[in-house]
Coordinates of C-alpha atoms in Angstrom, one line a residue:
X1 CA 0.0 0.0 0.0
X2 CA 1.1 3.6 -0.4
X3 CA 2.1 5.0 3.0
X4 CA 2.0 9.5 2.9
X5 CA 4.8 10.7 5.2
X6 CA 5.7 13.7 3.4
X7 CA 6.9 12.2 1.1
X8 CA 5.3 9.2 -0.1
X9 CA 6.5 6.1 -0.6
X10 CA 5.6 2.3 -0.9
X11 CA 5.7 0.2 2.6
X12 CA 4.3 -3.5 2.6
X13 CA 2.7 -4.0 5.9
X14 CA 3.2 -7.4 7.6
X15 CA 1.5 -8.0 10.7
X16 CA 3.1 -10.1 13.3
X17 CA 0.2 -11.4 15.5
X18 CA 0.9 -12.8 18.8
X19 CA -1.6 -13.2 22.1
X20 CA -1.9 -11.8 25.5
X21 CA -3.8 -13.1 28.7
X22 CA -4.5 -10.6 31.3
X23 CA -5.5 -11.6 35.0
X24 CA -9.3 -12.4 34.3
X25 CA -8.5 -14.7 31.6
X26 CA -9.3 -13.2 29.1
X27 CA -7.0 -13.7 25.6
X28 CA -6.1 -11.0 23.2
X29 CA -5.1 -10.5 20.1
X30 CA -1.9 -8.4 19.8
X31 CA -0.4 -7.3 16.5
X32 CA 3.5 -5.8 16.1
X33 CA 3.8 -3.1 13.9
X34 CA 6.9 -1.5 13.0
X35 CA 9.4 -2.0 16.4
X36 CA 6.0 -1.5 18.1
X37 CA 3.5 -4.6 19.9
X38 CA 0.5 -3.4 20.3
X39 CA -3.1 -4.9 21.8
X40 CA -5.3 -5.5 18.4
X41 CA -8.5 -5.7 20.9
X42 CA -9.8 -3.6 23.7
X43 CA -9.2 -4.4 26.8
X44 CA -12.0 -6.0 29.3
X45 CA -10.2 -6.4 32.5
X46 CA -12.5 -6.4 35.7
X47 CA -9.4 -6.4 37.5
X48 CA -5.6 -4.8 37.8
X49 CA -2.8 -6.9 37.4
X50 CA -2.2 -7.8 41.3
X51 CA -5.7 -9.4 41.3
X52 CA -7.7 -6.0 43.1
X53 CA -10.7 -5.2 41.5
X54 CA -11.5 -2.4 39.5
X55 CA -15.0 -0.7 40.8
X56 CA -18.0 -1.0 38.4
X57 CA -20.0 1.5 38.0
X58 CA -23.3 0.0 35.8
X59 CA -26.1 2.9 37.3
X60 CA -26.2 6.4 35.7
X61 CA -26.8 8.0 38.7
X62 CA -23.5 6.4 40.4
X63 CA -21.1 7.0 37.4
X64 CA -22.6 10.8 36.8
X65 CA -21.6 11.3 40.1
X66 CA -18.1 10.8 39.9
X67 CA -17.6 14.1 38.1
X68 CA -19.5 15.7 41.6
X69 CA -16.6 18.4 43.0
X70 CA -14.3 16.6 41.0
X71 CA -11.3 18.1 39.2
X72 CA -10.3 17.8 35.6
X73 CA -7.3 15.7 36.9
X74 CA -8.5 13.7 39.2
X75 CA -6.7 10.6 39.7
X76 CA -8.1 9.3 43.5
X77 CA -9.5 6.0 44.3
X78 CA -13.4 7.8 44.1
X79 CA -13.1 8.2 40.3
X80 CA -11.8 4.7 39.1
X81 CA -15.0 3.3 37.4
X82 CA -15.1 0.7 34.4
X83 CA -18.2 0.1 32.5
X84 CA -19.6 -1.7 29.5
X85 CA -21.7 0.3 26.6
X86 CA -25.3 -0.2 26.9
X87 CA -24.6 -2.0 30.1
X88 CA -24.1 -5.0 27.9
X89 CA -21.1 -7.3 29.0
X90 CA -21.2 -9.1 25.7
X91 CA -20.5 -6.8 23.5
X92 CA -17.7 -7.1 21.2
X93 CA -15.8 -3.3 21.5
X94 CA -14.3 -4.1 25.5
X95 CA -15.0 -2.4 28.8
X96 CA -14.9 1.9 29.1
X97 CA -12.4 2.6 32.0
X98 CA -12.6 6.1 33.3
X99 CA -8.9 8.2 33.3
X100 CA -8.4 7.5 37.1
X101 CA -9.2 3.8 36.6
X102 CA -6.9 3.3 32.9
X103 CA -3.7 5.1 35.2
X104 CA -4.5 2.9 38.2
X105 CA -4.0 5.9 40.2
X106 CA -0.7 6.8 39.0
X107 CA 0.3 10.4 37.6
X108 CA 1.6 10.7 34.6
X109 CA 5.5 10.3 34.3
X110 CA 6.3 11.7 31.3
X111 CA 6.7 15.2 30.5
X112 CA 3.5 17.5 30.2
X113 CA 1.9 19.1 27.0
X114 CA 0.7 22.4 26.8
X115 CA -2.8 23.2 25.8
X116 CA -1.8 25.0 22.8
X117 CA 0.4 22.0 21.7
X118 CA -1.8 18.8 21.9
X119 CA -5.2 20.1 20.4
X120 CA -6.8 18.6 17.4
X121 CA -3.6 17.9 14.8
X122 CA -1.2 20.3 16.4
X123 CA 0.0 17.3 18.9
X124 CA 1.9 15.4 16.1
X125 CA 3.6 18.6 14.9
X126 CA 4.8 19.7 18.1
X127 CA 6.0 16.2 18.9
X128 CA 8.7 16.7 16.5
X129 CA 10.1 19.6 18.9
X130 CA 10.3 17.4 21.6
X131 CA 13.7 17.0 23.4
X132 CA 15.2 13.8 23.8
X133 CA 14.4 13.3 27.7
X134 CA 10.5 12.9 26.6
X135 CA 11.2 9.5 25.9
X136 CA 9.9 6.9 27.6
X137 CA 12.4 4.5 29.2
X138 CA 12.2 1.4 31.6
X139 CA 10.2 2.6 34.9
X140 CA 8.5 5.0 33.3
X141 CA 6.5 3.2 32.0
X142 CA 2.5 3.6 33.5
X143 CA 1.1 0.2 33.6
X144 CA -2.0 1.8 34.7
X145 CA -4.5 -1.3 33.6
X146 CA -2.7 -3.1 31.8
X147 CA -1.5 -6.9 32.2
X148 CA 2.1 -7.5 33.6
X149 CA 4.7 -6.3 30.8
X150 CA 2.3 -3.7 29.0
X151 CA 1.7 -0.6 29.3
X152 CA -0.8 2.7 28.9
X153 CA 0.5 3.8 25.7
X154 CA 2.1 7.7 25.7
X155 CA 1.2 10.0 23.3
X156 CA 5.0 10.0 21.5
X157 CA 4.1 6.1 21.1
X158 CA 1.4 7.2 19.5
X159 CA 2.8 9.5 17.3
X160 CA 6.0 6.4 16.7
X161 CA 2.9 3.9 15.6
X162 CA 1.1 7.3 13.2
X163 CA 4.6 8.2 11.8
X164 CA 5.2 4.3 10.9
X165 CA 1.8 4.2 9.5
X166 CA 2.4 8.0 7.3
X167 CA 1.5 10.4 9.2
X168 CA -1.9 12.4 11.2
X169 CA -3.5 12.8 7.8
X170 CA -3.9 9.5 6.6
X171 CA -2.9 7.1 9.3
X172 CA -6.2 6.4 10.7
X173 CA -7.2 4.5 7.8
X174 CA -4.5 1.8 8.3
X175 CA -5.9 1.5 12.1
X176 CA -9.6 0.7 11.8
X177 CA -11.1 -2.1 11.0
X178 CA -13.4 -2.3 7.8
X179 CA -16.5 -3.5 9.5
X180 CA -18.9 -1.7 11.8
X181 CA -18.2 1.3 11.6
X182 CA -20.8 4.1 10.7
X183 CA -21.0 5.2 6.7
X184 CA -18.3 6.6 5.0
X185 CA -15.7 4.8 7.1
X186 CA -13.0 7.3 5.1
X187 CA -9.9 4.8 4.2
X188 CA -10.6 2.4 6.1
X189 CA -8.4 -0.6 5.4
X190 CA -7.1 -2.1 8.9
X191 CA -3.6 -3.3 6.7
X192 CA -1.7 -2.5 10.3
X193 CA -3.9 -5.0 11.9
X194 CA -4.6 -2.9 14.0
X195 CA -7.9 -3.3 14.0
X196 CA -9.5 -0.1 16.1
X197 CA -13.3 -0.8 16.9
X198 CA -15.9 2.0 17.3
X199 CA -16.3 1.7 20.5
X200 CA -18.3 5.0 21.6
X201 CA -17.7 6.5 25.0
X202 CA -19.7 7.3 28.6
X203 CA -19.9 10.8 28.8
X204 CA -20.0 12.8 32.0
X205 CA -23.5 14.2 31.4
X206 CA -26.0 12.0 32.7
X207 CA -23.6 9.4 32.1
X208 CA -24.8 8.7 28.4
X209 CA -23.6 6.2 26.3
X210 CA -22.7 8.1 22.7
X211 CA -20.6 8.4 19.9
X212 CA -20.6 4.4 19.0
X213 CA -19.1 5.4 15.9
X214 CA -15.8 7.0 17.0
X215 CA -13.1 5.4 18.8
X216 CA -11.0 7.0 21.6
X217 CA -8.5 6.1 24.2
X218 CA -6.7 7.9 27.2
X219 CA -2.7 7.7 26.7
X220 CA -0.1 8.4 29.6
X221 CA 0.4 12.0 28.4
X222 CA -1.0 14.5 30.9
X223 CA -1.7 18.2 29.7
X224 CA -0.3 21.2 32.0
X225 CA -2.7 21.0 33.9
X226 CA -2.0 17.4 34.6
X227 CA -5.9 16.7 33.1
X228 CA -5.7 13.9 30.5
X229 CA -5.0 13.4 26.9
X230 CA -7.1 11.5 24.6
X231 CA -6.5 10.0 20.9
X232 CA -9.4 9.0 19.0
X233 CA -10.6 8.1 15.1
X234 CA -13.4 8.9 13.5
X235 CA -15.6 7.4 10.7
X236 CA -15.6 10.5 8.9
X237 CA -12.4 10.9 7.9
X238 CA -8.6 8.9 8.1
X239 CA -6.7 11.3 10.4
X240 CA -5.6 10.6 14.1
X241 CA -6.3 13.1 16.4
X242 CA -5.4 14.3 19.8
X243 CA -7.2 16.1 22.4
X244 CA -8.1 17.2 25.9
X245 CA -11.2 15.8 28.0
X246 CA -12.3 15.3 31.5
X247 CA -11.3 12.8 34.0
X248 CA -14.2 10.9 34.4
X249 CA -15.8 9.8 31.2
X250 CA -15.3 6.3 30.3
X251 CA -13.0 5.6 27.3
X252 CA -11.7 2.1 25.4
X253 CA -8.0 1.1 26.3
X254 CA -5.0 0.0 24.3
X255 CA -1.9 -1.4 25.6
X256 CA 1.7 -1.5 24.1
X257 CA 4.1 -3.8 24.9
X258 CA 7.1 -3.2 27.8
X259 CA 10.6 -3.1 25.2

């Protein structure tokens, strides 16, 4: 396939697909693109690694009320939620894990993001400016909700996985999968593997279930104002984007493997 990264050229993409069990039992596909291993499902842990259970939070009123006197960057034990879209445990997108719940409680330990650098596209540009300390190495590394020897991805593994895949614009496409997704599905073609799922969201009003046509997930990447970072794909077109939300609405999760 033709790959855009400024300059266009031709890349054969070869997935490498592997499997992953977390603590429940559950077994995942995983899928190694590039230098990169990466989950090719959502997760739908009930539980962290060390066996303690992650609270669920089924009833509107309960998970609307974890945004009550609640900060943008809350990370405490009283926002950690999961829940499943629709309420429905059988559904094939995974579990929505709120920000506190994904990070397991742990700030971020990688360096911050401005406002005016990680909004809409402007993320992946800025990235490129990025000094060399930014990198994520060894204990850095957020496990967050992940199973033993993965990780909550950052946003510059994000933006490694997008470059590999050329660039904001087009990348998406090579991500999602080719089925279910709402009409156009713009370049969809899944060739990564990848396979993203439109897995909608819980937002913090009323806690309503919408968007089952987009896909997002929290990454380890705070903002400056240590609220959390987002990256998502839409049906509507084949770019990647970044952007700022609230602690407490529930979101899919990806992990990448430990290196």
């Amino acid at each position: 396939p033709l790959l855009g990264d400024g300059t266009w050229k031709e890349k054969v993409l070869k997935p490498t697909y592997g499997t992953l069990t977390d603590i429940d039992g559950n077994v995942y596909k995983t899928v190694k693109i590039g230098g990169q291993e990466w989950m090719a499902e959502n997760l739908r842990t009930t539980r962290y690694a060390d066996g303690t259970p992650i609270p669920f939070v089924q009833s509107a009123t309960k998970f609307d009320a974890l945004n009550e006197n609640r900060e943008s960057d809350d990370l405490s034990d009283y926002s950690k939620a999961y829940c499943w879209y629709n309420n429905d445990v059988n559904n094939k997108f995974g579990a929505l894990y709120t920000w506190s719940a994904t990070m397991n409680g742990t700030n971020t330990k990688t360096r911050k993001v401005s406002n005016t650098d990680w909004y809409g596209e402007e993320w992946y540009e800025t990235l490129y400016n990025w000094e060399a300390n930014t990198k994520i190495e060894g204990n850095n590394y957020v496990q967050g909700v992940c199973p033993t020897g993965w990780h909550i991805p950052s946003l510059e593994e994000w933006k490694v996985l997008v470059d590999y895949l050329g660039g904001v614009e087009i990348a998406g496409g090579f991500l999602k999968s080719t089925s279910d997704w709402n009409y156009p599905n713009e370049g969809a073609s899944n060739l990564s593997g990848f396979n993203a799922l439109p897995a909608g969201m819980r937002h913090y009003v009323e806690a309503r279930f919408e968007d089952l046509g987009s896909a997002t997930w929290f990454v380890s990447t705070a903002n400056d104002s240590n609220g959390p970072i987002s990256i998502s794909l839409s049906s509507k077109h084949s770019k990647v984007n970044a952007s700022g939300w609230y602690s407490w609405v529930g979101y899919s999760c990806r992990c990448i493997k430990d290196k």
